[in-house]
Amino acid sequence: MEEVLRQFRLEGRPLSCERYGEGHINQTYLVVTDKKRYILQRLSRAAFHDIPALMRNIAAVTAFLAARSDDPRASLHLVPTVDGALWFRDAAGETWRVYDFIEDSLCLQAPETAEDFYESGVAFGRFQRLLQDFPAETLTETIPNFHNTPDRCRKFHAVLEKDPAHRAAAAAPEIAFYLAHEGEAGALLELLARGALPLRVTHNDTKLNNVMLDRKTRRALCVIDLDTVMPGLVAYDFGDSIRFGASTAAEDERDLDRVGLDLALYRRFCEGFIPACGGLTKREIETLPLGAKLMTFECGLRFLTDYLDGDHYFSVARPEHNLDRARTQMKLVQETERRWDEIEAIIRAFL
Ligand code: ADP
Ligand code: GN1
Ligand code: MG
């Protein structure tokens, strides 16, 4: 680690470097020097296949956002290497990058109050609005077909057919559930293809723990985890936030009786997100609940696919971790169906 840290232009002498945060993709470390704190990340090779392009995206988006705020904490800041590069590739082929640590902030794994969730909606909505002027054509698609749900279904079938980790038998009810729900997978993409929904620059990974709140005021501060900023639909960003933050339980809760939808949180998120986006079309707003349902289905399907594949993509802390996650998402899809009329009533207030 010392060798890696020597490559970056850090202020002060490194005192410690420890694993940090609860992201599922990169390996994240908190680095403390005698002057400052930093976030060091080893990028996932399973997730990202064109790291130079990914880092160019992030440099462009962070510079764009930094130019639009007086607050240095309103955007991530990359720390360059001693050679002036944005990342360092080590002898083993691993890629490392460093950000300034966003100080006096909070990163939550679940909203403590409805206001926290509202503020996360403001953060992601504002991010969406600011990026309306970003030159989308300069962005590389870091993970092609990331939210192409029918493509996720195809990948699921391919893994299921091979059953490489011999786990399909242990997941028969979950497999049956996801197969039975495939019919709706293409609903948003069909609307896009018909020209009914606009393509925007979206974040695509809008979990609550990818947003920072100000520790004192608990107001929206900054959106982080920019690895998947790509052209997409606003329903993706809305949907992924709801999937994670409006659930009554953690993403990996094992007791499914505890997993449900908190519709008060759902509504409060809408109140933060929709106005902050500014200028969403009527059709975009109408399709937000479908986005939440599809992002939940898709994420569950991705967890199940990774479980069947032997856990190569998402970080896991136990052998059944991805299966547990696939089950919570399944329960949330069921709850979304059961409470669909109530959800539609919430959205109608914003039309
Ligand atoms: P992953 O792609 O694995 O989710 P993230 O970029 O989201 O990685 O980082 C993981 C966690 O590290 C975040 O949820 C957050 O808690 C913390 N984190 C990341 N960047 C910063 C930063 N610049 N300042 C403070 N905390 C950060
Ligand atoms: C991953 O990187 P992280 O932990 O913020 C994943 C998301 C999933 C999420 C599920 C690049 O998010 O797509 O929705 O896990 N990110 C990537 O918790 O695949
Ligand atoms: Mg993250």
XYZ file of C-alpha atoms and ligand atoms in Angstrom:
398
model
C 0.000 0.000 0.000
C 2.845 2.375 0.812
C 4.135 1.885 -2.713
C 0.716 2.808 -4.136
C 0.385 5.853 -1.880
C 3.828 7.109 -2.919
C 2.497 7.461 -6.469
C -0.033 10.169 -5.531
C 0.469 13.826 -4.692
C -0.736 13.582 -1.115
C -0.296 16.396 1.377
C 1.488 15.182 4.474
C 2.899 11.832 5.529
C 0.552 8.828 5.407
C -0.261 7.529 8.887
C -2.886 4.891 8.101
C -4.772 3.249 5.240
C -7.800 1.112 6.098
C -10.752 -0.458 4.294
C -13.679 1.912 4.245
C -17.347 2.187 3.293
C -19.907 -0.315 2.053
C -19.610 -0.160 -1.729
C -20.087 -3.458 -3.580
C -17.755 -2.781 -6.504
C -14.425 -1.076 -5.821
C -12.064 -1.669 -2.917
C -12.182 1.564 -0.950
C -9.674 2.745 1.695
C -9.549 5.733 4.008
C -6.051 7.229 3.973
C -5.056 9.510 6.835
C -1.919 11.656 6.605
C -0.648 14.097 9.216
C -2.337 16.863 7.182
C -5.432 15.498 5.404
C -7.739 12.567 4.705
C -8.198 10.870 1.347
C -10.206 8.106 -0.293
C -8.063 5.556 -2.145
C -9.808 3.097 -4.471
C -8.741 -0.006 -6.332
C -11.091 -0.225 -9.287
C -13.003 -3.404 -9.998
C -11.675 -5.328 -12.970
C -14.819 -7.438 -13.045
C -16.978 -4.343 -13.518
C -14.876 -2.009 -15.665
C -13.147 -2.952 -18.902
C -12.019 0.460 -20.171
C -10.571 2.251 -17.178
C -8.867 5.108 -19.110
C -12.244 6.024 -20.627
C -13.971 5.707 -17.252
C -11.434 8.039 -15.642
C -11.795 10.539 -18.497
C -15.564 10.562 -17.863
C -15.024 11.225 -14.170
C -12.454 13.959 -14.743
C -14.808 15.712 -17.171
C -17.919 15.397 -15.001
C -16.182 16.476 -11.777
C -14.590 19.489 -13.512
C -17.977 20.422 -14.989
C -19.680 20.235 -11.579
C -16.855 22.015 -9.729
C -17.139 24.943 -12.162
C -20.818 25.307 -11.222
C -20.467 25.656 -7.456
C -18.498 27.817 -5.021
C -18.483 25.007 -2.477
C -15.421 22.744 -2.897
C -17.420 19.946 -1.268
C -20.100 20.031 -4.011
C -18.080 17.701 -6.226
C -15.537 14.899 -6.001
C -11.912 15.983 -6.574
C -9.367 13.607 -8.036
C -5.834 13.771 -6.652
C -3.263 13.298 -9.455
C -0.256 11.025 -9.370
C 3.261 12.435 -9.115
C 3.403 12.093 -12.920
C 0.236 14.140 -13.302
C -1.940 11.168 -14.304
C -5.451 10.540 -12.954
C -4.774 6.970 -11.925
C -1.937 4.552 -11.225
C -1.584 1.054 -12.644
C 0.489 -1.239 -10.392
C 2.708 -4.177 -11.377
C -0.188 -6.612 -10.862
C -2.314 -4.652 -13.324
C -4.610 -3.133 -10.684
C -5.773 0.452 -11.125
C -5.788 2.918 -8.239
C -7.188 6.428 -7.844
C -7.412 8.959 -5.020
C -10.080 11.508 -4.098
C -10.034 14.204 -1.454
C -12.096 12.963 1.466
C -15.333 14.956 1.647
C -15.097 16.276 5.206
C -17.919 17.114 7.611
C -20.270 14.930 5.627
C -22.548 11.980 6.232
C -22.917 8.913 4.043
C -25.903 6.825 5.150
C -26.720 3.160 4.567
C -30.391 3.869 5.305
C -32.264 7.135 5.818
C -32.505 8.023 9.507
C -35.406 10.357 8.784
C -37.597 11.087 5.782
C -35.696 14.383 5.457
C -32.443 12.492 4.810
C -34.079 10.672 1.944
C -35.629 13.906 0.662
C -32.157 15.497 0.644
C -30.709 12.560 -1.294
C -33.461 13.188 -3.853
C -32.433 16.833 -4.037
C -28.802 15.780 -4.563
C -29.555 13.347 -7.390
C -32.159 15.657 -8.951
C -29.745 18.582 -8.925
C -27.046 16.351 -10.423
C -29.463 15.478 -13.214
C -30.354 19.123 -13.849
C -26.744 20.348 -13.853
C -25.746 17.669 -16.338
C -28.456 18.698 -18.810
C -25.843 21.009 -20.351
C -23.057 18.444 -20.271
C -21.900 17.296 -23.735
C -23.284 13.762 -23.524
C -21.553 12.651 -26.735
C -18.145 13.010 -25.005
C -19.009 10.351 -22.419
C -17.942 6.751 -22.891
C -20.454 4.079 -21.908
C -18.369 2.574 -19.089
C -20.556 -0.532 -18.780
C -22.445 -1.067 -22.049
C -26.109 -2.027 -21.577
C -25.850 -1.280 -17.852
C -29.600 -0.702 -17.420
C -30.702 -2.634 -20.479
C -32.973 -4.970 -18.536
C -33.704 -7.376 -21.444
C -29.943 -7.717 -21.917
C -29.626 -8.500 -18.190
C -32.234 -11.230 -18.762
C -30.177 -12.688 -21.611
C -27.069 -12.751 -19.406
C -29.078 -14.427 -16.648
C -30.229 -17.157 -19.061
C -26.666 -17.758 -20.256
C -25.390 -18.270 -16.697
C -28.425 -20.316 -15.695
C -27.862 -22.668 -18.617
C -24.234 -23.287 -17.639
C -24.840 -23.248 -13.875
C -21.064 -22.919 -13.349
C -21.159 -22.882 -9.529
C -23.812 -25.648 -9.309
C -26.121 -23.363 -7.369
C -29.249 -23.358 -9.555
C -30.934 -26.135 -7.581
C -30.517 -24.149 -4.361
C -32.192 -21.113 -5.924
C -35.127 -22.721 -7.726
C -37.927 -20.508 -6.279
C -35.960 -17.310 -6.937
C -35.120 -18.401 -10.485
C -38.800 -19.146 -11.115
C -39.791 -15.701 -9.798
C -37.378 -13.798 -12.014
C -38.260 -15.890 -15.086
C -41.955 -15.208 -14.491
C -41.328 -11.454 -14.407
C -39.216 -11.108 -17.553
C -42.176 -10.007 -19.668
C -42.044 -6.395 -18.507
C -38.250 -6.041 -18.730
C -38.265 -4.073 -21.996
C -41.058 -1.627 -21.112
C -38.883 1.476 -20.647
C -36.621 0.728 -23.600
C -39.673 0.393 -25.840
C -40.794 3.881 -24.826
C -37.286 5.182 -25.515
C -37.247 3.520 -28.939
C -40.613 5.110 -29.777
C -39.222 8.520 -28.900
C -41.573 8.895 -25.936
C -38.758 9.382 -23.410
C -35.612 11.513 -23.759
C -32.110 10.207 -23.163
C -30.299 12.276 -20.532
C -26.966 12.113 -18.734
C -27.759 10.023 -15.686
C -25.831 8.708 -12.688
C -27.200 5.169 -12.935
C -26.156 4.057 -9.434
C -28.206 6.293 -7.156
C -28.053 4.374 -3.903
C -28.264 6.438 -0.746
C -24.652 5.573 0.065
C -23.580 7.259 -3.167
C -24.641 10.665 -1.891
C -23.120 12.843 0.828
C -25.097 15.061 3.190
C -23.629 17.937 5.151
C -22.997 16.607 8.657
C -24.230 19.764 10.407
C -27.173 20.850 8.278
C -27.991 17.366 6.867
C -28.560 19.083 3.521
C -27.621 17.576 0.129
C -23.932 18.141 -0.450
C -22.510 16.005 -3.193
C -23.078 12.985 -5.393
C -20.258 10.424 -5.429
C -19.493 7.096 -7.176
C -19.445 8.496 -10.698
C -18.202 5.314 -12.410
C -21.494 4.775 -14.221
C -22.363 8.313 -15.340
C -23.652 7.644 -18.860
C -26.594 8.488 -21.081
C -29.754 6.993 -19.567
C -33.354 7.553 -18.519
C -34.344 9.641 -15.521
C -36.442 6.663 -14.385
C -33.193 4.736 -13.802
C -31.933 7.288 -11.284
C -35.306 7.629 -9.603
C -35.787 3.874 -9.570
C -32.470 2.859 -8.096
C -32.862 5.399 -5.273
C -36.328 4.090 -4.409
C -35.189 0.465 -4.636
C -32.577 1.024 -1.949
C -33.852 3.898 0.176
C -37.632 3.372 0.334
C -37.221 -0.222 1.504
C -38.063 -0.915 5.143
C -35.019 -3.192 5.431
C -31.415 -3.483 4.322
C -30.640 -4.781 0.842
C -29.313 -8.021 2.353
C -31.928 -8.545 5.094
C -32.558 -12.257 5.630
C -35.955 -11.955 7.303
C -38.228 -11.166 4.360
C -41.097 -10.286 6.699
C -39.152 -7.110 7.415
C -38.818 -6.154 3.751
C -41.466 -3.800 2.437
C -41.972 -0.407 0.829
C -42.227 2.703 2.966
C -44.560 4.862 0.896
C -44.058 7.918 3.113
C -40.373 7.732 2.173
C -41.344 7.123 -1.461
C -43.396 10.332 -1.495
C -40.744 12.367 0.313
C -38.127 11.282 -2.218
C -40.405 12.419 -5.058
C -40.730 15.815 -3.361
C -36.958 16.191 -3.331
C -36.073 14.617 -6.658
C -38.740 15.696 -9.162
C -38.580 19.494 -8.637
C -34.766 19.405 -8.367
C -34.511 17.731 -11.799
C -36.379 20.652 -13.314
C -38.313 20.294 -16.546
C -39.120 16.578 -16.595
C -41.798 15.775 -19.169
C -45.211 14.488 -18.107
C -44.364 11.096 -19.605
C -41.072 10.966 -17.735
C -42.840 11.593 -14.418
C -45.525 9.020 -15.242
C -42.877 6.368 -15.873
C -40.947 6.903 -12.618
C -42.803 4.119 -10.730
C -42.112 1.738 -13.608
C -38.441 2.735 -13.298
C -38.481 1.848 -9.600
C -40.058 -1.513 -10.306
C -37.687 -2.331 -13.180
C -34.545 -1.211 -11.322
C -35.556 -3.433 -8.400
C -36.254 -6.388 -10.689
C -33.038 -5.792 -12.623
C -30.859 -5.430 -9.533
C -32.336 -8.597 -8.034
C -31.719 -10.420 -11.293
C -28.108 -9.198 -11.310
C -27.606 -10.452 -7.723
C -29.106 -13.805 -8.680
C -26.977 -14.022 -11.834
C -23.839 -13.312 -9.815
C -24.873 -15.882 -7.207
C -25.285 -18.538 -9.925
C -22.003 -17.452 -11.500
C -20.045 -17.887 -8.241
C -19.904 -14.276 -6.936
C -17.462 -12.618 -9.325
C -19.037 -9.177 -9.539
C -20.547 -7.905 -6.268
C -18.530 -8.014 -3.047
C -19.912 -10.675 -0.727
C -19.330 -11.316 2.976
C -20.961 -14.771 3.050
C -21.671 -17.531 0.510
C -25.423 -16.813 0.250
C -25.042 -13.035 0.266
C -26.062 -12.471 -3.345
C -28.982 -14.888 -2.989
C -30.191 -13.008 0.100
C -29.983 -9.774 -1.879
C -31.877 -11.316 -4.802
C -34.616 -12.342 -2.337
C -35.076 -8.850 -0.862
C -35.401 -7.370 -4.347
C -37.935 -10.068 -5.229
C -39.977 -9.173 -2.148
C -39.789 -5.490 -3.084
C -41.069 -6.201 -6.598
C -43.989 -8.117 -5.066
C -44.698 -5.241 -2.693
C -44.530 -2.780 -5.582
C -47.179 -4.814 -7.415
C -49.366 -5.129 -4.340
C -49.262 -1.386 -3.665
C -49.278 -0.151 -7.261
C -52.445 1.963 -6.933
C -51.069 3.786 -3.898
C -47.803 4.444 -5.755
C -49.608 5.811 -8.797
C -51.596 8.129 -6.520
C -48.330 9.508 -5.102
C -46.977 10.233 -8.577
C -50.223 11.834 -9.815
C -49.605 14.717 -7.405
C -46.545 15.682 -9.470
C -48.183 15.685 -12.909
P -18.312 1.530 -4.895
O -18.335 1.694 -6.375
O -17.619 0.289 -4.472
O -19.683 1.666 -4.319
P -17.862 4.243 -3.920
O -17.148 5.207 -4.809
O -19.316 4.400 -3.788
O -17.441 2.755 -4.342
O -17.188 4.364 -2.471
C -17.561 3.505 -1.403
C -17.875 4.323 -0.164
O -16.734 5.119 0.215
C -19.019 5.347 -0.311
O -20.269 4.746 -0.113
C -18.649 6.365 0.768
O -19.031 5.905 2.033
C -17.130 6.373 0.729
N -16.569 7.455 -0.118
C -16.277 7.375 -1.442
N -15.732 8.534 -1.890
C -15.668 9.364 -0.822
C -15.163 10.711 -0.619
N -14.613 11.402 -1.616
N -15.261 11.230 0.628
C -15.791 10.524 1.651
N -16.273 9.258 1.521
C -16.213 8.679 0.312
C -23.329 -1.522 -6.970
O -20.964 0.427 -6.465
P -22.152 0.401 -5.581
O -22.019 -0.492 -4.410
O -22.523 1.823 -5.207
C -23.671 -1.545 -8.456
C -25.078 -1.015 -8.668
C -26.068 -1.842 -7.860
C -25.650 -1.823 -6.398
C -26.519 -2.708 -5.560
C -21.131 -0.344 -10.979
O -23.339 -0.192 -6.500
O -25.413 -1.084 -10.038
O -27.364 -1.321 -7.990
O -24.284 -2.266 -6.247
N -22.697 -0.740 -9.195
C -22.148 -1.210 -10.334
O -26.313 -2.437 -4.220
O -22.434 -2.302 -10.825
Mg -20.966 3.222 -4.250
